[in-house]
Amino acid sequence: MNLTDVYFKDLFENTSDLIQYVSLEGEIEMVNPAWLLNLGYALEEVKGKSIYEFIDPAEADTYKTYRDACINHQNRDDLEITFIAKGMIPVILEGHLRPFFHENKFLHTRGVFRNITVKKEKEKLQQEHLLKFSQFLENAPDAVVIIDEQQIIVEWNLKASEIFGYSRKEVINQQLAAFIIPIEYREAHHRGLRHFLATGEGPVLNKTIEVPAIDKSNREFPINLNISSVKLQDQWFFIAFMNDISEKKKNEQILRQKDLELEKTKLEDAQKMDFLTIASHELKTPLTSMKAYVQLALREIETRPTEQVINLLRKADSFSDKLNKLILNLLDISKIQSGKLRVEKQPTDITSLVRDVVNSSQLLYTSHIISFRSDKDYIINIDRSRIEQVFVNLINNAVKYSPKADKVEIEIKQKQDFIYISVKDYGTGIESINQTKVFEKFYRVDELSKNDTQSLGIGLYISSEIVKQHGGKIWVENNNSGGATFFVVLPVNV
Ligand code: ADP
C-alpha cells in the first residue's frame, strides 16, 4: 500500500461521517465503521443486504428519487433521511449521494452522511418550547411586548393589540417608543435603556411601576408596567408586561370621592348637632329672661312706680326681639334649603340704607367707632330689608370678632357697573383656608366663635345667599395690617 492508500484507508475508517457504497440494484457493498457504529450493526449484518431494509419505509421513495437524480448527474442539496438502526430506532442522517462511474460504467452510489438525530431532537424541543412560549404569550392576560437593544419590537401579543390598538403586523420590527410612550417620556426611556446597556443598572427593572401610556388614538392612560431583561446570544432583550389600569384608577377615584362625601356628611351631621344644641340654648336663654322680667313686672306693678315696671317690660321686649331674630334666621335657613328665599327688589338708596345700619349699630356697640364713607348716594335695585340684614350681620361680626380693636370702617364705592361695599375690622382676621368656608352653613372658625354661645355659624351663610339672589358677590380678605375686610359687590343695573 502506498502512502496515499494509507491516508484514504485512515479517512474511511476513522471519519465520524457515515460512508456507504450501494450498487445499482440497491445492495450494500461497503459501509465504514462510523456507519456501523451509528446504526448499531455489524458489517456481516448489512453487507449484501438491500439499502431499503435500513431506511424508514415512509421515506424510501424520497431516497429513491434522490438516488435516481444523482445517477442522472443531477446533484442536489443535502438529503435528510431517516435510517432504521438496530432495535428499530430511527436515526436521522443528513448528507448526499454521488454516483461512482468507472470507465463509463456505473458501479455504485457513494453516500456520505452525518448523524443529526441529536441536533434534530434539540431543534424539536426548542420548537415545542417556542410554540408553548408563543401560545403563553398570545394568551397571556397582560400585554406582553419584547424589544431588543435597539428598541425594536420583536414580540407583541394579542392583549397588547387590544390595549394599544395596533395589530402585531403594524408594530413588529418597528421602534417601540413612537407607538406607546407619550412624547414627553420618550427621552427618559431612551436614557434609561442606554444607561442599562452601559452599566447594567436598571432601577425600574423587575418591579411593577405605574406609568402613562398612549394608544393608537393618542389617548393617554395609566398602565402597570413590569420589565425584565434577558440576555440571548450576547444581545439583551427586554420583556414588558403591561396592563391598562385606567378603569381601576377611576374606581379608586370614585371610592375616594365617596369617602370624602361620607366625611363631609359626617362633618355636617356633627355641625348640625352642634347647631341644635346651640340653637336650643339660644332660644331658651332669652325666653327664660323674658319670662323672669314679665313675672317681675307683674309682681311689682302694684307697689313700684310705673317707671321701673316700664324698664322691666323694655328688657323683656328686647329679649323677645332677640328671640324673634333668631327664629327669623332659622326660618331663612329652611327657606334657602327649600329654594324659597326670594328677594323683592326695588330702587333703593343703598348709601343711606348702609348709613342707617351703621348709625343704629353705633348706638348698640359703644366699644368701637364705626365710621362710614361714601362719595355719592347710589340708587340700585335691591330688597331693602334683606340687604339691611346682610350689613347688620357684617357689622355685628366686625365688632364681635375684633374685641381688642376700637374701630370698624365701612365704605361704598362704584367701580364700573358694580357697587362695592366694604366692612373692615382690625380683629383676628380669617385664615385663608377658612375664607370660603365661613360662608358655609354652620361653619364657625375658631375657639373664639365656638366658645361664644351667640355664634351659630349661619349669618354669613344667609348673607351670601341674599347677595347671590341679587346677582352679586360676597367674599373676605385679610388686611395687611391685620383684621378682615368683607366685600359685598352688587350690580348697578339689576
Ligand atoms: P356666627 O358669627 O353667628 O358664628 P357667621 O356665619 O356670621 O356666624 O360667621 C361664621 C364664622 O366666621 C364665625 O363663627 C367666625 O368664626 C368667622 N367670622 C365671621 N366674621 C368674622 C370677622 N369679621 N373676623 C373674624 N372671623 C369672622
PDB file of N, CA, C and O and ligand atoms in Angstrom, residues 329 393-402 423-431 434 437-450 452-463 476 478 483-486, ligand 1:
ATOM      1  N   ASN A 329     -83.884  83.923  61.542  1.00  0.00           N
ATOM      2  CA  ASN A 329     -82.703  83.316  60.924  1.00  0.00           C
ATOM      3  C   ASN A 329     -82.925  81.840  60.621  1.00  0.00           C
ATOM      4  O   ASN A 329     -82.577  81.350  59.552  1.00  0.00           O
ATOM      5  N   ASN A 393     -75.456  91.943  59.914  1.00  0.00           N
ATOM      6  CA  ASN A 393     -74.633  90.786  60.237  1.00  0.00           C
ATOM      7  C   ASN A 393     -73.134  91.085  60.104  1.00  0.00           C
ATOM      8  O   ASN A 393     -72.334  90.750  60.981  1.00  0.00           O
ATOM      9  N   LEU A 394     -72.748  91.754  58.987  1.00  0.00           N
ATOM     10  CA  LEU A 394     -71.316  92.021  58.760  1.00  0.00           C
ATOM     11  C   LEU A 394     -70.752  92.950  59.832  1.00  0.00           C
ATOM     12  O   LEU A 394     -69.652  92.733  60.343  1.00  0.00           O
ATOM     13  N   ILE A 395     -71.540  93.996  60.177  1.00  0.00           N
ATOM     14  CA  ILE A 395     -71.037  94.952  61.177  1.00  0.00           C
ATOM     15  C   ILE A 395     -71.001  94.292  62.558  1.00  0.00           C
ATOM     16  O   ILE A 395     -70.045  94.441  63.324  1.00  0.00           O
ATOM     17  N   ASN A 396     -72.031  93.511  62.839  1.00  0.00           N
ATOM     18  CA  ASN A 396     -72.087  92.770  64.090  1.00  0.00           C
ATOM     19  C   ASN A 396     -70.850  91.871  64.241  1.00  0.00           C
ATOM     20  O   ASN A 396     -70.153  91.887  65.269  1.00  0.00           O
ATOM     21  N   ASN A 397     -70.536  91.115  63.148  1.00  0.00           N
ATOM     22  CA  ASN A 397     -69.343  90.244  63.173  1.00  0.00           C
ATOM     23  C   ASN A 397     -68.070  91.064  63.355  1.00  0.00           C
ATOM     24  O   ASN A 397     -67.174  90.675  64.114  1.00  0.00           O
ATOM     25  N   ALA A 398     -67.982  92.194  62.614  1.00  0.00           N
ATOM     26  CA  ALA A 398     -66.765  93.019  62.655  1.00  0.00           C
ATOM     27  C   ALA A 398     -66.474  93.458  64.088  1.00  0.00           C
ATOM     28  O   ALA A 398     -65.323  93.433  64.532  1.00  0.00           O
ATOM     29  N   VAL A 399     -67.520  93.791  64.807  1.00  0.00           N
ATOM     30  CA  VAL A 399     -67.338  94.213  66.201  1.00  0.00           C
ATOM     31  C   VAL A 399     -67.015  92.996  67.064  1.00  0.00           C
ATOM     32  O   VAL A 399     -66.060  92.983  67.846  1.00  0.00           O
ATOM     33  N   LYS A 400     -67.838  91.933  66.869  1.00  0.00           N
ATOM     34  CA  LYS A 400     -67.732  90.739  67.707  1.00  0.00           C
ATOM     35  C   LYS A 400     -66.353  90.080  67.601  1.00  0.00           C
ATOM     36  O   LYS A 400     -65.781  89.639  68.589  1.00  0.00           O
ATOM     37  N   TYR A 401     -65.791  90.036  66.371  1.00  0.00           N
ATOM     38  CA  TYR A 401     -64.518  89.339  66.185  1.00  0.00           C
ATOM     39  C   TYR A 401     -63.302  90.275  66.208  1.00  0.00           C
ATOM     40  O   TYR A 401     -62.235  89.905  65.738  1.00  0.00           O
ATOM     41  N   SER A 402     -63.508  91.499  66.771  1.00  0.00           N
ATOM     42  CA  SER A 402     -62.326  92.353  66.992  1.00  0.00           C
ATOM     43  C   SER A 402     -62.419  92.977  68.383  1.00  0.00           C
ATOM     44  O   SER A 402     -62.444  94.191  68.537  1.00  0.00           O
ATOM     45  N   VAL A 423     -66.578  96.213  54.566  1.00  0.00           N
ATOM     46  CA  VAL A 423     -66.690  96.321  56.019  1.00  0.00           C
ATOM     47  C   VAL A 423     -65.352  95.828  56.577  1.00  0.00           C
ATOM     48  O   VAL A 423     -65.026  94.645  56.479  1.00  0.00           O
ATOM     49  N   LYS A 424     -64.587  96.794  57.117  1.00  0.00           N
ATOM     50  CA  LYS A 424     -63.218  96.469  57.512  1.00  0.00           C
ATOM     51  C   LYS A 424     -63.070  96.490  59.030  1.00  0.00           C
ATOM     52  O   LYS A 424     -63.539  97.429  59.684  1.00  0.00           O
ATOM     53  N   ASP A 425     -62.466  95.427  59.575  1.00  0.00           N
ATOM     54  CA  ASP A 425     -62.227  95.442  61.020  1.00  0.00           C
ATOM     55  C   ASP A 425     -60.749  95.243  61.311  1.00  0.00           C
ATOM     56  O   ASP A 425     -59.954  94.977  60.411  1.00  0.00           O
ATOM     57  N   TYR A 426     -60.374  95.392  62.580  1.00  0.00           N
ATOM     58  CA  TYR A 426     -58.965  95.241  62.969  1.00  0.00           C
ATOM     59  C   TYR A 426     -58.829  94.115  64.001  1.00  0.00           C
ATOM     60  O   TYR A 426     -58.132  94.223  64.983  1.00  0.00           O
ATOM     61  N   GLY A 427     -59.557  93.029  63.700  1.00  0.00           N
ATOM     62  CA  GLY A 427     -59.604  91.919  64.663  1.00  0.00           C
ATOM     63  C   GLY A 427     -58.660  90.793  64.310  1.00  0.00           C
ATOM     64  O   GLY A 427     -57.533  91.008  63.851  1.00  0.00           O
ATOM     65  N   THR A 428     -59.162  89.568  64.462  1.00  0.00           N
ATOM     66  CA  THR A 428     -58.317  88.378  64.314  1.00  0.00           C
ATOM     67  C   THR A 428     -58.025  88.034  62.853  1.00  0.00           C
ATOM     68  O   THR A 428     -57.051  87.341  62.561  1.00  0.00           O
ATOM     69  N   GLY A 429     -58.872  88.499  61.969  1.00  0.00           N
ATOM     70  CA  GLY A 429     -58.726  88.088  60.568  1.00  0.00           C
ATOM     71  C   GLY A 429     -59.167  86.642  60.401  1.00  0.00           C
ATOM     72  O   GLY A 429     -59.536  85.978  61.386  1.00  0.00           O
ATOM     73  N   ILE A 430     -59.139  86.148  59.167  1.00  0.00           N
ATOM     74  CA  ILE A 430     -59.580  84.767  58.920  1.00  0.00           C
ATOM     75  C   ILE A 430     -58.523  84.073  58.070  1.00  0.00           C
ATOM     76  O   ILE A 430     -58.158  84.564  57.006  1.00  0.00           O
ATOM     77  N   GLU A 431     -58.033  82.926  58.547  1.00  0.00           N
ATOM     78  CA  GLU A 431     -57.010  82.188  57.785  1.00  0.00           C
ATOM     79  C   GLU A 431     -57.506  81.902  56.380  1.00  0.00           C
ATOM     80  O   GLU A 431     -58.707  81.610  56.193  1.00  0.00           O
ATOM     81  N   ASN A 434     -59.927  79.199  55.524  1.00  0.00           N
ATOM     82  CA  ASN A 434     -61.306  79.312  56.033  1.00  0.00           C
ATOM     83  C   ASN A 434     -62.106  80.404  55.329  1.00  0.00           C
ATOM     84  O   ASN A 434     -63.282  80.580  55.606  1.00  0.00           O
ATOM     85  N   LYS A 437     -64.908  78.921  53.545  1.00  0.00           N
ATOM     86  CA  LYS A 437     -65.727  78.051  54.410  1.00  0.00           C
ATOM     87  C   LYS A 437     -66.664  78.847  55.319  1.00  0.00           C
ATOM     88  O   LYS A 437     -67.722  78.355  55.699  1.00  0.00           O
ATOM     89  N   VAL A 438     -66.263  80.075  55.690  1.00  0.00           N
ATOM     90  CA  VAL A 438     -67.116  80.832  56.618  1.00  0.00           C
ATOM     91  C   VAL A 438     -68.496  81.125  56.024  1.00  0.00           C
ATOM     92  O   VAL A 438     -69.440  81.396  56.758  1.00  0.00           O
ATOM     93  N   PHE A 439     -68.591  80.991  54.692  1.00  0.00           N
ATOM     94  CA  PHE A 439     -69.897  81.232  54.062  1.00  0.00           C
ATOM     95  C   PHE A 439     -70.735  79.957  53.998  1.00  0.00           C
ATOM     96  O   PHE A 439     -71.836  79.966  53.478  1.00  0.00           O
ATOM     97  N   GLU A 440     -70.151  78.854  54.505  1.00  0.00           N
ATOM     98  CA  GLU A 440     -70.928  77.612  54.522  1.00  0.00           C
ATOM     99  C   GLU A 440     -71.807  77.581  55.763  1.00  0.00           C
ATOM    100  O   GLU A 440     -71.490  78.203  56.776  1.00  0.00           O
ATOM    101  N   LYS A 441     -72.854  76.765  55.647  1.00  0.00           N
ATOM    102  CA  LYS A 441     -73.806  76.647  56.740  1.00  0.00           C
ATOM    103  C   LYS A 441     -73.144  76.074  58.007  1.00  0.00           C
ATOM    104  O   LYS A 441     -72.373  75.124  57.903  1.00  0.00           O
ATOM    105  N   PHE A 442     -73.436  76.660  59.148  1.00  0.00           N
ATOM    106  CA  PHE A 442     -72.981  76.186  60.474  1.00  0.00           C
ATOM    107  C   PHE A 442     -71.473  76.243  60.664  1.00  0.00           C
ATOM    108  O   PHE A 442     -70.933  75.616  61.569  1.00  0.00           O
ATOM    109  N   TYR A 443     -70.750  76.922  59.753  1.00  0.00           N
ATOM    110  CA  TYR A 443     -69.286  76.919  59.891  1.00  0.00           C
ATOM    111  C   TYR A 443     -68.823  78.040  60.806  1.00  0.00           C
ATOM    112  O   TYR A 443     -69.111  79.206  60.601  1.00  0.00           O
ATOM    113  N   ARG A 444     -68.087  77.665  61.838  1.00  0.00           N
ATOM    114  CA  ARG A 444     -67.509  78.661  62.743  1.00  0.00           C
ATOM    115  C   ARG A 444     -66.030  78.391  62.820  1.00  0.00           C
ATOM    116  O   ARG A 444     -65.610  77.244  62.953  1.00  0.00           O
ATOM    117  N   VAL A 445     -65.229  79.442  62.724  1.00  0.00           N
ATOM    118  CA  VAL A 445     -63.800  79.201  62.534  1.00  0.00           C
ATOM    119  C   VAL A 445     -63.095  78.681  63.765  1.00  0.00           C
ATOM    120  O   VAL A 445     -62.520  77.610  63.785  1.00  0.00           O
ATOM    121  N   ASP A 446     -63.095  79.409  64.799  1.00  0.00           N
ATOM    122  CA  ASP A 446     -62.156  79.054  65.863  1.00  0.00           C
ATOM    123  C   ASP A 446     -62.812  79.035  67.226  1.00  0.00           C
ATOM    124  O   ASP A 446     -64.026  79.189  67.362  1.00  0.00           O
ATOM    125  N   GLU A 447     -61.979  78.826  68.202  1.00  0.00           N
ATOM    126  CA  GLU A 447     -62.473  78.713  69.566  1.00  0.00           C
ATOM    127  C   GLU A 447     -63.213  79.969  70.005  1.00  0.00           C
ATOM    128  O   GLU A 447     -64.203  79.908  70.709  1.00  0.00           O
ATOM    129  N   LEU A 448     -62.716  81.109  69.489  1.00  0.00           N
ATOM    130  CA  LEU A 448     -63.336  82.385  69.871  1.00  0.00           C
ATOM    131  C   LEU A 448     -64.842  82.340  69.576  1.00  0.00           C
ATOM    132  O   LEU A 448     -65.673  82.624  70.432  1.00  0.00           O
ATOM    133  N   SER A 449     -65.164  81.895  68.327  1.00  0.00           N
ATOM    134  CA  SER A 449     -66.577  81.860  67.972  1.00  0.00           C
ATOM    135  C   SER A 449     -67.275  80.640  68.543  1.00  0.00           C
ATOM    136  O   SER A 449     -68.450  80.676  68.870  1.00  0.00           O
ATOM    137  N   LYS A 450     -66.482  79.523  68.691  1.00  0.00           N
ATOM    138  CA  LYS A 450     -67.127  78.308  69.195  1.00  0.00           C
ATOM    139  C   LYS A 450     -67.498  78.437  70.669  1.00  0.00           C
ATOM    140  O   LYS A 450     -68.445  77.826  71.137  1.00  0.00           O
ATOM    141  N   ASP A 452     -68.415  81.101  71.987  1.00  0.00           N
ATOM    142  CA  ASP A 452     -69.431  82.140  72.118  1.00  0.00           C
ATOM    143  C   ASP A 452     -70.785  81.532  71.770  1.00  0.00           C
ATOM    144  O   ASP A 452     -71.024  81.119  70.635  1.00  0.00           O
ATOM    145  N   THR A 453     -71.660  81.439  72.767  1.00  0.00           N
ATOM    146  CA  THR A 453     -72.928  80.766  72.509  1.00  0.00           C
ATOM    147  C   THR A 453     -73.815  81.563  71.550  1.00  0.00           C
ATOM    148  O   THR A 453     -74.751  81.032  70.977  1.00  0.00           O
ATOM    149  N   GLN A 454     -73.483  82.827  71.354  1.00  0.00           N
ATOM    150  CA  GLN A 454     -74.258  83.648  70.424  1.00  0.00           C
ATOM    151  C   GLN A 454     -73.949  83.260  68.977  1.00  0.00           C
ATOM    152  O   GLN A 454     -74.678  83.598  68.066  1.00  0.00           O
ATOM    153  N   SER A 455     -72.820  82.575  68.810  1.00  0.00           N
ATOM    154  CA  SER A 455     -72.354  82.326  67.452  1.00  0.00           C
ATOM    155  C   SER A 455     -72.930  81.015  66.922  1.00  0.00           C
ATOM    156  O   SER A 455     -72.692  79.960  67.474  1.00  0.00           O
ATOM    157  N   LEU A 456     -73.691  81.115  65.823  1.00  0.00           N
ATOM    158  CA  LEU A 456     -74.340  79.919  65.286  1.00  0.00           C
ATOM    159  C   LEU A 456     -73.778  79.482  63.945  1.00  0.00           C
ATOM    160  O   LEU A 456     -74.100  78.424  63.438  1.00  0.00           O
ATOM    161  N   GLY A 457     -72.957  80.328  63.358  1.00  0.00           N
ATOM    162  CA  GLY A 457     -72.389  79.975  62.041  1.00  0.00           C
ATOM    163  C   GLY A 457     -73.426  80.001  60.941  1.00  0.00           C
ATOM    164  O   GLY A 457     -73.323  79.213  59.987  1.00  0.00           O
ATOM    165  N   ILE A 458     -74.419  80.856  61.038  1.00  0.00           N
ATOM    166  CA  ILE A 458     -75.415  80.904  59.952  1.00  0.00           C
ATOM    167  C   ILE A 458     -75.520  82.277  59.298  1.00  0.00           C
ATOM    168  O   ILE A 458     -76.032  82.401  58.191  1.00  0.00           O
ATOM    169  N   GLY A 459     -75.026  83.326  59.994  1.00  0.00           N
ATOM    170  CA  GLY A 459     -75.195  84.693  59.482  1.00  0.00           C
ATOM    171  C   GLY A 459     -74.602  84.866  58.098  1.00  0.00           C
ATOM    172  O   GLY A 459     -75.264  85.368  57.177  1.00  0.00           O
ATOM    173  N   LEU A 460     -73.344  84.434  57.909  1.00  0.00           N
ATOM    174  CA  LEU A 460     -72.680  84.626  56.612  1.00  0.00           C
ATOM    175  C   LEU A 460     -73.289  83.741  55.528  1.00  0.00           C
ATOM    176  O   LEU A 460     -73.323  84.110  54.360  1.00  0.00           O
ATOM    177  N   TYR A 461     -73.752  82.570  55.953  1.00  0.00           N
ATOM    178  CA  TYR A 461     -74.413  81.665  55.001  1.00  0.00           C
ATOM    179  C   TYR A 461     -75.650  82.348  54.413  1.00  0.00           C
ATOM    180  O   TYR A 461     -75.840  82.413  53.194  1.00  0.00           O
ATOM    181  N   ILE A 462     -76.476  82.930  55.327  1.00  0.00           N
ATOM    182  CA  ILE A 462     -77.694  83.618  54.857  1.00  0.00           C
ATOM    183  C   ILE A 462     -77.295  84.841  54.025  1.00  0.00           C
ATOM    184  O   ILE A 462     -77.842  85.074  52.938  1.00  0.00           O
ATOM    185  N   SER A 463     -76.307  85.606  54.516  1.00  0.00           N
ATOM    186  CA  SER A 463     -75.883  86.807  53.781  1.00  0.00           C
ATOM    187  C   SER A 463     -75.444  86.458  52.363  1.00  0.00           C
ATOM    188  O   SER A 463     -75.820  87.141  51.407  1.00  0.00           O
ATOM    189  N   VAL A 476     -64.245  87.542  51.558  1.00  0.00           N
ATOM    190  CA  VAL A 476     -63.483  88.174  52.614  1.00  0.00           C
ATOM    191  C   VAL A 476     -61.991  88.104  52.293  1.00  0.00           C
ATOM    192  O   VAL A 476     -61.531  87.139  51.681  1.00  0.00           O
ATOM    193  N   ASN A 478     -58.007  89.197  54.103  1.00  0.00           N
ATOM    194  CA  ASN A 478     -57.340  89.713  55.300  1.00  0.00           C
ATOM    195  C   ASN A 478     -56.639  91.027  54.963  1.00  0.00           C
ATOM    196  O   ASN A 478     -56.135  91.189  53.854  1.00  0.00           O
ATOM    197  N   GLY A 483     -56.697  91.935  60.781  1.00  0.00           N
ATOM    198  CA  GLY A 483     -58.144  92.039  60.658  1.00  0.00           C
ATOM    199  C   GLY A 483     -58.624  91.620  59.285  1.00  0.00           C
ATOM    200  O   GLY A 483     -57.826  91.245  58.419  1.00  0.00           O
ATOM    201  N   ALA A 484     -59.946  91.668  59.111  1.00  0.00           N
ATOM    202  CA  ALA A 484     -60.527  91.195  57.857  1.00  0.00           C
ATOM    203  C   ALA A 484     -61.383  92.281  57.214  1.00  0.00           C
ATOM    204  O   ALA A 484     -61.899  93.156  57.916  1.00  0.00           O
ATOM    205  N   THR A 485     -61.472  92.219  55.884  1.00  0.00           N
ATOM    206  CA  THR A 485     -62.428  93.094  55.191  1.00  0.00           C
ATOM    207  C   THR A 485     -63.375  92.221  54.385  1.00  0.00           C
ATOM    208  O   THR A 485     -62.935  91.382  53.586  1.00  0.00           O
ATOM    209  N   PHE A 486     -64.659  92.391  54.653  1.00  0.00           N
ATOM    210  CA  PHE A 486     -65.679  91.702  53.860  1.00  0.00           C
ATOM    211  C   PHE A 486     -66.106  92.643  52.746  1.00  0.00           C
ATOM    212  O   PHE A 486     -66.324  93.832  52.985  1.00  0.00           O
TER     213      PHE A 486
HETATM  214  P1  ADP B   1     -71.614  83.479  63.650  1.00  0.00           P
HETATM  215  O1  ADP B   1     -70.875  84.765  63.749  1.00  0.00           O
HETATM  216  O2  ADP B   1     -73.004  83.528  64.167  1.00  0.00           O
HETATM  217  O3  ADP B   1     -70.836  82.303  64.141  1.00  0.00           O
HETATM  218  P2  ADP B   1     -71.370  83.835  60.817  1.00  0.00           P
HETATM  219  O4  ADP B   1     -71.887  82.989  59.708  1.00  0.00           O
HETATM  220  O5  ADP B   1     -71.729  85.272  60.776  1.00  0.00           O
HETATM  221  O6  ADP B   1     -71.828  83.146  62.133  1.00  0.00           O
HETATM  222  O7  ADP B   1     -69.794  83.703  60.822  1.00  0.00           O
HETATM  223  C1  ADP B   1     -69.204  82.441  60.622  1.00  0.00           C
HETATM  224  C2  ADP B   1     -67.847  82.376  61.287  1.00  0.00           C
HETATM  225  O8  ADP B   1     -66.946  83.215  60.571  1.00  0.00           O
HETATM  226  C3  ADP B   1     -67.811  82.907  62.680  1.00  0.00           C
HETATM  227  O9  ADP B   1     -68.157  81.918  63.609  1.00  0.00           O
HETATM  228  C4  ADP B   1     -66.384  83.387  62.850  1.00  0.00           C
HETATM  229  O10 ADP B   1     -65.587  82.304  63.230  1.00  0.00           O
HETATM  230  C5  ADP B   1     -65.996  83.810  61.442  1.00  0.00           C
HETATM  231  N1  ADP B   1     -66.076  85.270  61.221  1.00  0.00           N
HETATM  232  C6  ADP B   1     -67.127  85.987  60.744  1.00  0.00           C
HETATM  233  N2  ADP B   1     -66.823  87.289  60.633  1.00  0.00           N
HETATM  234  C7  ADP B   1     -65.560  87.433  61.072  1.00  0.00           C
HETATM  235  C8  ADP B   1     -64.665  88.571  61.240  1.00  0.00           C
HETATM  236  N3  ADP B   1     -65.038  89.802  60.896  1.00  0.00           N
HETATM  237  N4  ADP B   1     -63.432  88.333  61.726  1.00  0.00           N
HETATM  238  C9  ADP B   1     -63.032  87.078  62.047  1.00  0.00           C
HETATM  239  N5  ADP B   1     -63.826  85.973  61.917  1.00  0.00           N
HETATM  240  C10 ADP B   1     -65.081  86.143  61.455  1.00  0.00           C
END
